[in-house]
Short mmCIF file of C-alpha atoms and ligand atoms in Angstrom, two decimals:
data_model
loop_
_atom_site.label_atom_id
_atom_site.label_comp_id
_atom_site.label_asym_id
_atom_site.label_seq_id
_atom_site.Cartn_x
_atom_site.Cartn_y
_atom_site.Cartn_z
CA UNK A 25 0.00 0.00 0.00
CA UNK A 26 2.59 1.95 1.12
CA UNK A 27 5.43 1.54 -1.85
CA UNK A 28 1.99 2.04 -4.32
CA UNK A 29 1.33 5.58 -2.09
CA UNK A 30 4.60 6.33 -2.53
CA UNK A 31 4.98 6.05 -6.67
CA UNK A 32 1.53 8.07 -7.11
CA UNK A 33 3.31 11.01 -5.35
CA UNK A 34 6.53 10.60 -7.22
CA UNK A 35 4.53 10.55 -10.35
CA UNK A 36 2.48 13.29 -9.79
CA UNK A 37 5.94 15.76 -8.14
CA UNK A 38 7.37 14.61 -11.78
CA UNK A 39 4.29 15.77 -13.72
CA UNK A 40 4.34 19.05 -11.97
CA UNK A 41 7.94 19.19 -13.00
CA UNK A 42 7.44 18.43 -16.62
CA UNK A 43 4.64 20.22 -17.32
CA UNK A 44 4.81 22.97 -14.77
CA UNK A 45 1.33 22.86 -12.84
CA UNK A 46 -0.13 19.66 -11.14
CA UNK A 47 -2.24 16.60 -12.51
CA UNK A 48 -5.79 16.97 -12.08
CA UNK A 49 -6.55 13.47 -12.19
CA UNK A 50 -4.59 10.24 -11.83
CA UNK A 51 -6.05 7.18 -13.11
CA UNK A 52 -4.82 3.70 -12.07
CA UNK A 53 -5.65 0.25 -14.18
CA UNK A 54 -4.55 -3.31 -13.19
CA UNK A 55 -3.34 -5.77 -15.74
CA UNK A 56 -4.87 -9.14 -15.22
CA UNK A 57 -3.69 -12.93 -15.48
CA UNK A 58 -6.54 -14.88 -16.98
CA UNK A 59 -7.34 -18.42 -14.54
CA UNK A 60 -9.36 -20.35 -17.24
CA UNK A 61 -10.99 -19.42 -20.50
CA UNK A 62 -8.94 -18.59 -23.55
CA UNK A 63 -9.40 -18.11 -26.89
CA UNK A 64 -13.33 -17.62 -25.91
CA UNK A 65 -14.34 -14.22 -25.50
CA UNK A 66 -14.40 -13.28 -29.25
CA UNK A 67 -16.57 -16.37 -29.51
CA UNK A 68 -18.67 -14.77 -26.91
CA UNK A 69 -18.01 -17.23 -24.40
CA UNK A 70 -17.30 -17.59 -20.69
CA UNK A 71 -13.58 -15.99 -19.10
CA UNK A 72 -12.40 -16.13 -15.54
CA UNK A 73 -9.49 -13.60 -15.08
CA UNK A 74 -8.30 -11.72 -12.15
CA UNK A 75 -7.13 -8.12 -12.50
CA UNK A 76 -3.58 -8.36 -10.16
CA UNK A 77 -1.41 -5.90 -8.10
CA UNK A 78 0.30 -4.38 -10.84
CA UNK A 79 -1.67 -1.16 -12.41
CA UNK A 80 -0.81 1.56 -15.05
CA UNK A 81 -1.02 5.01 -14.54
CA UNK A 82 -2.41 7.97 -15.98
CA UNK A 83 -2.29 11.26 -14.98
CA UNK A 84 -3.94 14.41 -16.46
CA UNK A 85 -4.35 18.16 -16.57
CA UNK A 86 -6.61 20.17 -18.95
CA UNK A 87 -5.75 22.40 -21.25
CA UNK A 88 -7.79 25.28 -22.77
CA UNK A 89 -6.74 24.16 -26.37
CA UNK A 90 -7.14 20.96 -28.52
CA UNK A 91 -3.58 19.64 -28.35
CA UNK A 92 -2.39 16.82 -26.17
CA UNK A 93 0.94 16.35 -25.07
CA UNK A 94 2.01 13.21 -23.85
CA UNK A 95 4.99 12.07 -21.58
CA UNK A 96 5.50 8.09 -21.32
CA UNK A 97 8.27 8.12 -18.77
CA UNK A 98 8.83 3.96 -18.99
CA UNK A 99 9.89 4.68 -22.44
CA UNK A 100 11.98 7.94 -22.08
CA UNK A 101 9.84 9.08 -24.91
CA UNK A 102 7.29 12.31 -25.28
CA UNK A 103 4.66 12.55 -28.17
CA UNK A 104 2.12 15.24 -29.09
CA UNK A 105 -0.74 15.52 -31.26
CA UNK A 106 -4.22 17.55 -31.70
CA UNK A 107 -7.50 16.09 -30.78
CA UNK A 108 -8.86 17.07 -34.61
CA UNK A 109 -6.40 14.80 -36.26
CA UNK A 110 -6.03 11.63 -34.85
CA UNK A 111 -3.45 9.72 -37.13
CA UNK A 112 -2.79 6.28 -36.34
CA UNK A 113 1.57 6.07 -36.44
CA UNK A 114 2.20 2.29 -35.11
CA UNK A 115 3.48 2.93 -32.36
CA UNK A 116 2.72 3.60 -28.60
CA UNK A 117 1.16 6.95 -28.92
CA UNK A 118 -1.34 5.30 -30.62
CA UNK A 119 -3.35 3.83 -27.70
CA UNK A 120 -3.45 7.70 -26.25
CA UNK A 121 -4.91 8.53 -29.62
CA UNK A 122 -7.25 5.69 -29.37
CA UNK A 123 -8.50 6.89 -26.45
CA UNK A 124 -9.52 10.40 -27.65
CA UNK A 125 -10.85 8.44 -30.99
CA UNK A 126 -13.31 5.99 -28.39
CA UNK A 127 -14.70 9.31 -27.27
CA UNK A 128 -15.06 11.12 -30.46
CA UNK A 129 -17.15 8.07 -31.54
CA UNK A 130 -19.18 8.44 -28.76
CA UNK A 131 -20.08 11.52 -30.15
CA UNK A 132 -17.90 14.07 -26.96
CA UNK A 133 -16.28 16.29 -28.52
CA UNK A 134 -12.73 16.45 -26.69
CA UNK A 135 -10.37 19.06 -25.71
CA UNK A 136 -6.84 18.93 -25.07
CA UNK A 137 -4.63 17.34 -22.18
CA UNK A 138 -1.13 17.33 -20.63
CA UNK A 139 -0.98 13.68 -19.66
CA UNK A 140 1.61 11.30 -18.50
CA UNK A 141 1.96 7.45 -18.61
CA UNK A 142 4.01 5.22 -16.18
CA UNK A 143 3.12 1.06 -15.67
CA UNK A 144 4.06 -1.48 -13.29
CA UNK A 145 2.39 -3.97 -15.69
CA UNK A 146 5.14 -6.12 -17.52
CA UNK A 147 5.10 -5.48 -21.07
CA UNK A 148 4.59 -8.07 -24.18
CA UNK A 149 4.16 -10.45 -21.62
CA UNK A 150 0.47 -11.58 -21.67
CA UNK A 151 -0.58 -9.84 -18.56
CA UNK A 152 -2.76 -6.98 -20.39
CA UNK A 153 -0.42 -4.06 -19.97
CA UNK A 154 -2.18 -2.49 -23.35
CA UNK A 155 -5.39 -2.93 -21.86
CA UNK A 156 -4.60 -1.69 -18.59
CA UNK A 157 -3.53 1.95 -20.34
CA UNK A 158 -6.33 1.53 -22.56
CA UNK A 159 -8.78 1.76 -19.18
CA UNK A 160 -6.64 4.18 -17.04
CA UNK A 161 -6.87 6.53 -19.90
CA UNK A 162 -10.62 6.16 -20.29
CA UNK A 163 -11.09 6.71 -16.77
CA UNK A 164 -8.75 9.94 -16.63
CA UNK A 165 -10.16 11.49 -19.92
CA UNK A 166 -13.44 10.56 -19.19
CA UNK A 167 -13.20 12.62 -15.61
CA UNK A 168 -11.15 14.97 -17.58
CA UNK A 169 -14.07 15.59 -19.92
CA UNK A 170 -16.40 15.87 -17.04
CA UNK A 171 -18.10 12.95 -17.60
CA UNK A 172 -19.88 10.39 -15.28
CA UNK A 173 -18.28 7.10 -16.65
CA UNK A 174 -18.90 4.11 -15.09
CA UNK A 175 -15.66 1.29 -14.38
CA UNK A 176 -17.91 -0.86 -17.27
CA UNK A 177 -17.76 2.17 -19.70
CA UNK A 178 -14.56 2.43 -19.08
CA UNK A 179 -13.87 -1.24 -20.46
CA UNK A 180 -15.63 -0.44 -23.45
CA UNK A 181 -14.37 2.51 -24.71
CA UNK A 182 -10.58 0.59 -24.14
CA UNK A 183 -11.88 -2.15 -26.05
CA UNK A 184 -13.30 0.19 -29.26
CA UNK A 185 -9.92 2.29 -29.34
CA UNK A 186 -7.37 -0.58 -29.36
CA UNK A 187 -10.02 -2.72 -31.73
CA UNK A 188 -11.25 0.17 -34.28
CA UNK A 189 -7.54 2.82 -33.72
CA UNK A 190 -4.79 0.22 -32.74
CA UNK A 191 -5.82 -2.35 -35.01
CA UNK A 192 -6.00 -5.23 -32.91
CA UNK A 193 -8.64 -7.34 -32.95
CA UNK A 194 -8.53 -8.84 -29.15
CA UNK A 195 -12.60 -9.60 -27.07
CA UNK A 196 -13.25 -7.75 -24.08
CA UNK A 197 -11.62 -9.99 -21.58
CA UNK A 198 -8.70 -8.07 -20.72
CA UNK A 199 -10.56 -4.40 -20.26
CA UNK A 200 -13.00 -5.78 -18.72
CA UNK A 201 -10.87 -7.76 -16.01
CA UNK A 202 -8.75 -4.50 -15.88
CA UNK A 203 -11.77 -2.42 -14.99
CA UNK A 204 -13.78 -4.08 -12.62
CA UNK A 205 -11.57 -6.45 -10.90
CA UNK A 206 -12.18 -7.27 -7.44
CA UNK A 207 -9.72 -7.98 -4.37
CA UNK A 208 -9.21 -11.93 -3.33
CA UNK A 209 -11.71 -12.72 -6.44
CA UNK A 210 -11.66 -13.89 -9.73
CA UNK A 211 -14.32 -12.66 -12.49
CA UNK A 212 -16.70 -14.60 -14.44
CA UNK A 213 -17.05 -12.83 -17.37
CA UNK A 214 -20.16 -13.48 -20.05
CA UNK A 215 -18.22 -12.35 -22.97
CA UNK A 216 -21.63 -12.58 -25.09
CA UNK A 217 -24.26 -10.53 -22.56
CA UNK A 218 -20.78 -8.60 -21.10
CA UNK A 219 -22.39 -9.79 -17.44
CA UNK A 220 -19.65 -9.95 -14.62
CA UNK A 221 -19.76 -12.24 -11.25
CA UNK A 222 -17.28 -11.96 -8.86
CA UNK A 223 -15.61 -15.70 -7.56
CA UNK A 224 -13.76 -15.79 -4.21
CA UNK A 225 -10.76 -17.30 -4.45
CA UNK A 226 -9.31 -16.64 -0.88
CA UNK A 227 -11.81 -19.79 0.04
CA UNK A 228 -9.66 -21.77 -1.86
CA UNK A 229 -6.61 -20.82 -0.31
CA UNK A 230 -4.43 -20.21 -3.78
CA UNK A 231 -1.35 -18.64 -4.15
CA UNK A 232 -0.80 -17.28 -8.07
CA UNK A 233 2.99 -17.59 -9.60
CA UNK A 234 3.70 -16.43 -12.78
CA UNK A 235 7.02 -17.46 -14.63
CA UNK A 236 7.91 -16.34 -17.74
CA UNK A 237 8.68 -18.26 -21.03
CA UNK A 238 11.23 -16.09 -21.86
CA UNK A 239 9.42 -15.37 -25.66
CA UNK A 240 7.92 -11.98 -26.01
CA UNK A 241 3.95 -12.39 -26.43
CA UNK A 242 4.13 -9.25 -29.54
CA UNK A 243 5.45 -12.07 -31.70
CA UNK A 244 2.11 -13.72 -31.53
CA UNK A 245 -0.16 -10.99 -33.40
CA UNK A 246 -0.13 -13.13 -36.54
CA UNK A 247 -1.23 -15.97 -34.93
CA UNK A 248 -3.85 -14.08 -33.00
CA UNK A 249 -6.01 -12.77 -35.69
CA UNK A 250 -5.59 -16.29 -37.90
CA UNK A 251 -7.72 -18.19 -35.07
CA UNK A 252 -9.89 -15.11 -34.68
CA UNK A 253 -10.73 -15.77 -38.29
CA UNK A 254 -10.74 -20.12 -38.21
CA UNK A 255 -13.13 -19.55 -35.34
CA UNK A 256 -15.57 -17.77 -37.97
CA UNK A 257 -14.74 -19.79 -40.86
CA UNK A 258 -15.72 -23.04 -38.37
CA UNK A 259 -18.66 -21.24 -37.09
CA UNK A 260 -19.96 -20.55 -41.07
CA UNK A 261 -19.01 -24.27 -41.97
CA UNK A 262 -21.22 -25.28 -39.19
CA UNK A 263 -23.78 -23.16 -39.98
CA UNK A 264 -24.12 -24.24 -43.85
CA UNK A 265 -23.96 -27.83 -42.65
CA UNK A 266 -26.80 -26.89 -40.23
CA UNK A 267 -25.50 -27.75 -37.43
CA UNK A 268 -25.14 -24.42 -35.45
CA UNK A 269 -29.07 -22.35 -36.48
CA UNK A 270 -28.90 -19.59 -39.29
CA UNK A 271 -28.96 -17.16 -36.23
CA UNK A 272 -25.89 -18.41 -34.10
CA UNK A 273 -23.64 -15.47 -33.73
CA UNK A 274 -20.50 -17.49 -32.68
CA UNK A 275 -18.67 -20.70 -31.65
CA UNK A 276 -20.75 -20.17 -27.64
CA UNK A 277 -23.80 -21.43 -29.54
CA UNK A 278 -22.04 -24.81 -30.43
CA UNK A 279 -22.29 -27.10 -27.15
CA UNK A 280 -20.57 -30.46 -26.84
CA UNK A 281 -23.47 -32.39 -27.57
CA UNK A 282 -22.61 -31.14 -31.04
CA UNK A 283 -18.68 -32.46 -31.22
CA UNK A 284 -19.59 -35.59 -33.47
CA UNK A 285 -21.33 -34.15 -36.13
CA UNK A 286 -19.00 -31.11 -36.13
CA UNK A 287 -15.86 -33.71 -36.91
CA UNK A 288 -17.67 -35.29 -39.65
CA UNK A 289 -18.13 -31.68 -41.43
CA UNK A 290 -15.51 -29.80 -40.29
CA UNK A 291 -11.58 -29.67 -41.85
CA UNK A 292 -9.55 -31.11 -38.71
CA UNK A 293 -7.69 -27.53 -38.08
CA UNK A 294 -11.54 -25.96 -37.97
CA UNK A 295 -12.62 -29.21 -36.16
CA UNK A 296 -9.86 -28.72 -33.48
CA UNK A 297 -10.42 -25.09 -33.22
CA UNK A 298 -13.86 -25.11 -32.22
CA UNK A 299 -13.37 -28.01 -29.81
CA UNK A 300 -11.36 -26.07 -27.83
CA UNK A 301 -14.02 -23.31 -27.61
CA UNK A 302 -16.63 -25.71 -26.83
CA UNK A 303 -14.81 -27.18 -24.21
CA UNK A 304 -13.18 -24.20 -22.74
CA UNK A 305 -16.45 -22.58 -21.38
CA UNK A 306 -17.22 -25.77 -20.27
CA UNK A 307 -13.97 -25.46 -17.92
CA UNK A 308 -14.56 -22.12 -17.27
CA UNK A 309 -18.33 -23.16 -15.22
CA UNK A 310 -16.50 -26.46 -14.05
CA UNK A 311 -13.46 -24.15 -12.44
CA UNK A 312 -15.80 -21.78 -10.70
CA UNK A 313 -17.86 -24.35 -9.45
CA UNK A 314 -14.54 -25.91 -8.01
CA UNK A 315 -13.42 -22.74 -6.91
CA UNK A 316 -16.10 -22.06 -4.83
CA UNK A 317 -16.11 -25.78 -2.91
CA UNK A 318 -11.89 -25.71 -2.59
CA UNK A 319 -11.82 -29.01 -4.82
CA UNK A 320 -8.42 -28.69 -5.73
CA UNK A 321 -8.02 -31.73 -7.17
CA UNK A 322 -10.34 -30.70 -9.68
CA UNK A 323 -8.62 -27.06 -10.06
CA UNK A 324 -5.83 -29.02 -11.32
CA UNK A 325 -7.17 -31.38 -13.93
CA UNK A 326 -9.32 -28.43 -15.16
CA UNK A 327 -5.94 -26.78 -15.82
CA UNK A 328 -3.82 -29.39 -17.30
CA UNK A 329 -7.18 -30.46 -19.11
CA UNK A 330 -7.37 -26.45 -20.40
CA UNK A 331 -3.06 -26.19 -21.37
CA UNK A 332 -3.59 -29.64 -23.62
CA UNK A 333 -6.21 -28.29 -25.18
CA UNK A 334 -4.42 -24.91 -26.24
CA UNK A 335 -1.79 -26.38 -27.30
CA UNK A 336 -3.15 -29.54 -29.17
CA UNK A 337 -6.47 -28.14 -30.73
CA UNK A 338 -5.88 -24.84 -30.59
CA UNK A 339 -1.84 -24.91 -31.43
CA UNK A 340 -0.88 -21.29 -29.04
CA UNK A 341 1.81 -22.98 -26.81
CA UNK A 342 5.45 -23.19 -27.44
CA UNK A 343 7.97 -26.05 -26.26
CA UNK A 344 9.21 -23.58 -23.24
CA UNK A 345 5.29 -23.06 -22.10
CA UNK A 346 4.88 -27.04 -22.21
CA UNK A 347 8.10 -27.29 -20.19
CA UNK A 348 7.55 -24.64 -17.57
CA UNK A 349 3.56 -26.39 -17.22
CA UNK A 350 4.92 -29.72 -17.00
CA UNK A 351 7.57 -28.80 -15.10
CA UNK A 352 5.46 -26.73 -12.71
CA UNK A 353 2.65 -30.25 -12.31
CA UNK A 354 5.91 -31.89 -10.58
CA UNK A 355 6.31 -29.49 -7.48
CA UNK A 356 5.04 -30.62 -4.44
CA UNK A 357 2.60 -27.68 -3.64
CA UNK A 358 1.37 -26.78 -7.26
CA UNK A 359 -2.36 -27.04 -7.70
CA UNK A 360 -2.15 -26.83 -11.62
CA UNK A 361 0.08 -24.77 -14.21
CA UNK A 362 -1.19 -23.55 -17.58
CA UNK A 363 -0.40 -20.84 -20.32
CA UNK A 364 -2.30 -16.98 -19.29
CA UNK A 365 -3.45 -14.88 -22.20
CA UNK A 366 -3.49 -15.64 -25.80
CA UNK A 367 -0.62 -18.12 -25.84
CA UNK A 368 2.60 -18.15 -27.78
CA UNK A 369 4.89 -16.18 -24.98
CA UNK A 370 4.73 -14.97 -22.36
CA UNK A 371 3.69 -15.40 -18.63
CA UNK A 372 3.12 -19.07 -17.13
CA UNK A 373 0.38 -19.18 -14.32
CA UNK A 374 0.92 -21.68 -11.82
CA UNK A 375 -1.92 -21.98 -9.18
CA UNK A 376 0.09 -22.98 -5.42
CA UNK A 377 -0.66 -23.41 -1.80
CA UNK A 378 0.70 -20.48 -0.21
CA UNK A 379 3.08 -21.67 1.60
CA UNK A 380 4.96 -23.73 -1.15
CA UNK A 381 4.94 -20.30 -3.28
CA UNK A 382 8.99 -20.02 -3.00
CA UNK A 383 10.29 -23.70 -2.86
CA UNK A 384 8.15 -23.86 -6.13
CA UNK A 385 9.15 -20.44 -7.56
CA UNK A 386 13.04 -21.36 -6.87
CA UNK A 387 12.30 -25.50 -8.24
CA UNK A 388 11.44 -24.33 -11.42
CA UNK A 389 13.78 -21.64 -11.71
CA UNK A 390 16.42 -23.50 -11.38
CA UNK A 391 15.11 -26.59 -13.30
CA UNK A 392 14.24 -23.71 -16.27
CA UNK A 393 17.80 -21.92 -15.60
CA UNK A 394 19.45 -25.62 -16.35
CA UNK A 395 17.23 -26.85 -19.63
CA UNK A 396 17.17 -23.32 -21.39
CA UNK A 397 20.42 -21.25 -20.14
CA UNK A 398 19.14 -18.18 -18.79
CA UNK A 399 17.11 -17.26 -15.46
CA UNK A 400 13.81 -16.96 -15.79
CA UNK A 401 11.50 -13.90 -14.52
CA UNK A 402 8.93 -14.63 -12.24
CA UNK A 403 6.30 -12.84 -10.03
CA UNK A 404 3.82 -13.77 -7.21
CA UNK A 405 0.74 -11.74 -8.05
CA UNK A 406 -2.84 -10.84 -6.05
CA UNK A 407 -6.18 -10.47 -6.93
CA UNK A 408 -6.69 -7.17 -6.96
CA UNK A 409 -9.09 -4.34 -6.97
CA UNK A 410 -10.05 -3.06 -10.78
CA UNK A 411 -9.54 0.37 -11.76
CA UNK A 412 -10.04 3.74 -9.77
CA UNK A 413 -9.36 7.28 -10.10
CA UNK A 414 -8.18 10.22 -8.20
CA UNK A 415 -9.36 13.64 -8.08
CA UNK A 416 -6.68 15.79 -7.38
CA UNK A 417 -7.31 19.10 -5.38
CA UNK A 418 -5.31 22.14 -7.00
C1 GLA B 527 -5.47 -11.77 -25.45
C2 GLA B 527 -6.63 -10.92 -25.92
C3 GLA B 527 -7.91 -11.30 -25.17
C4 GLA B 527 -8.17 -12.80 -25.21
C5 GLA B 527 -6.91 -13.57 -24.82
C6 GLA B 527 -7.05 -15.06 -25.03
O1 GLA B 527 -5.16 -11.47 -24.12
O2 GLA B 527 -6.35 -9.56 -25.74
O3 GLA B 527 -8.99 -10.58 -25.69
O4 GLA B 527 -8.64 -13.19 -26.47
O5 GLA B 527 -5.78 -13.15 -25.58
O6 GLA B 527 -7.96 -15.58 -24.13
#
């Protein structure tokens, strides 16, 4: 609480240094590791993420003209631009941009900002750092503009400037996780009817380490929007073979009862990638359910069950993910291990009894430090409150 007290007021002396008057707002925005439920919520399916102790931050002052100038201290790097031309440039200035466009398409017309950008959420490494920024900045314009934005609106005006300005075509998992995450819980998430239920997950008395794969999750964009698109394609095959009605919307109307006919229509790479959907939000109710009675047993299957299925049907793992999971299952004191986010990189999530968190943590270190050369990072993370905001007096 403290150290977190402690780099709002360095960030907001260094604002008043750099810009020469104080924020008005600061914004904060968790990132989130995702339990269970992958590769669903742009098939409008079921999620269960946490939003953890690491936020980014965004703070704000008004100005009486339309430009915004931008200081992302992380990077060293400033940018600058005016709210009436919003020109996407490929690069990081781009989700500030987005922002402003989400607003503008909501039909506010914006005015212009000194803002500043610093994150504690680890970057390319499937933990939701973009869609942290995305919310913090929706929440700090959005007071900014003197609007009365809600933590859900906040979510979806993160998720309509990276989709429709950054370019990237990700569901609503990750804003939404960001936004309204709650302490010692995990979130349901009804990607389809956007509905959110909160899961305690003290009652199960988890611990949540993360160890990295060492392979930057960016690399994975390719990959990313090709199973965005099989999903459809599988979804329209099954759909002219009338199997899934004329009016299903996505792969959540295809249930497992469904699986045989599916293989007998579908090519085996469309077959695959809808039984991982299919069975995925079928984990996702299974691991709440568990969850909520402390069955840990069953945590764990539902895991290894969920990581075989990524990276047999749905082909997102990588040979260090496999080995850091495996590895993981053979601690004494690990509950289950799986990949967290879209795959191919990235963080590992292992689920562990508390106290086993650093005898585990140090086992597969060392085991990973051995098979692959190099230490790997890892973190011990919480589930944390969603996003907030301050008002600053001046
Ligand atoms: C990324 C995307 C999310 C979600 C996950 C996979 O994190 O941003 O929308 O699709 O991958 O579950």
């Amino acid at each position: 609480m403290e150290a977190r007290e402690s780099w709002v007021e360095g960030a907001c002396s260094n604002f008043a240094r750099d810009y020469g008057r104080p924020a008005r707002w600061v914004a904060l925005a968790p990132g989130r590791v995702n339990l269970i439920g992958e590769h669903t919520d742009y098939n409008e399916g079921l999620a269960l993420p946490c939003a953890i102790d690491r936020q980014a931050m965004v703070l704000a002052a008004p100005r009486s003209d339309r430009r915004v100038r931008v200081r992302a201290w992380d990077l060293g790097e400033t940018g600058e631009f005016s709210c009436d031309s919003l020109v996407r440039q490929g690069n990081w200035l781009d989700f500030v941009q987005g922002a402003f466009f989400a607003f503008c398409e909501q039909g506010i017309d914006p005015h212009g900002f000194d803002l500043a950008i610093a994150s504690r959420v680890p970057l390319n490494a499937g933990l939701s750092s973009s869609a942290a920024l995305g919310v913090a900045l929706a929440a700090a314009l959005g007071a900014g503009l003197g609007l009365d934005t809600s933590p859900a609106e906040w979510a979806r005006l993160a998720h309509r400037a990276e989709n429709e300005f950054v370019g990237v075509r990700c569901g609503i998992l990750d804003p939404f996780a960001s936004a309204l995450g709650r302490e010692g819980h995990a979130l349901r998430i009804d990607c389809r009817t956007e509905t959110v239920d909160a899961v305690p997950i003290s009652g199960a008395e988890l611990a949540i380490l993360l160890v990295h794969s060492g392979v930057e999750r960016r690399l994975a964009e390719g990959v990313y929007d090709e199973r965005v698109l099989e999903c459809r394609e599988a979804l329209e095959a099954a759909r002219r073979a009338g199997i899934a009605p004329a009016s299903a919307r996505a792969l959540r109307d295809l249930e497992a009862d469904h699986l045989s006919q599916l293989e007998e229509v579908l090519e085996p790479v469309a077959f695959r990638r809808a039984r991982h959907v299919i069975g995925e939000n079928v984990r996702v109710e299974a691991f709440c359910r568990a969850l909520t009675t402390g069955d840990l047993d069953a945590l764990g299957v539902l895991l290894a069950e969920g990581q075989d299925s990524l990276r047999e049907d749905y082909a997102v793992s990588t040979p260090e993910i496999d080995w850091l999971c495996s590895s993981g299952r053979e601690c004494e004191g690990v509950v289950g291990s799986r990949l967290t986010g879209a795959g191919m990189g990235g963080f590992t999530l292992h689920l562990v009894l508390p106290g086993h968190l650093e005898s585990v943590r140090e086992r597969i270190s060392e085991a990973f430090q051995a098979r692959f050369g190099r230490r790997p990072e890892s973190l011990a993370v919480l589930p944390s409150r969603g996003a907030w905001l301050e008002t600053r007096s001046v």
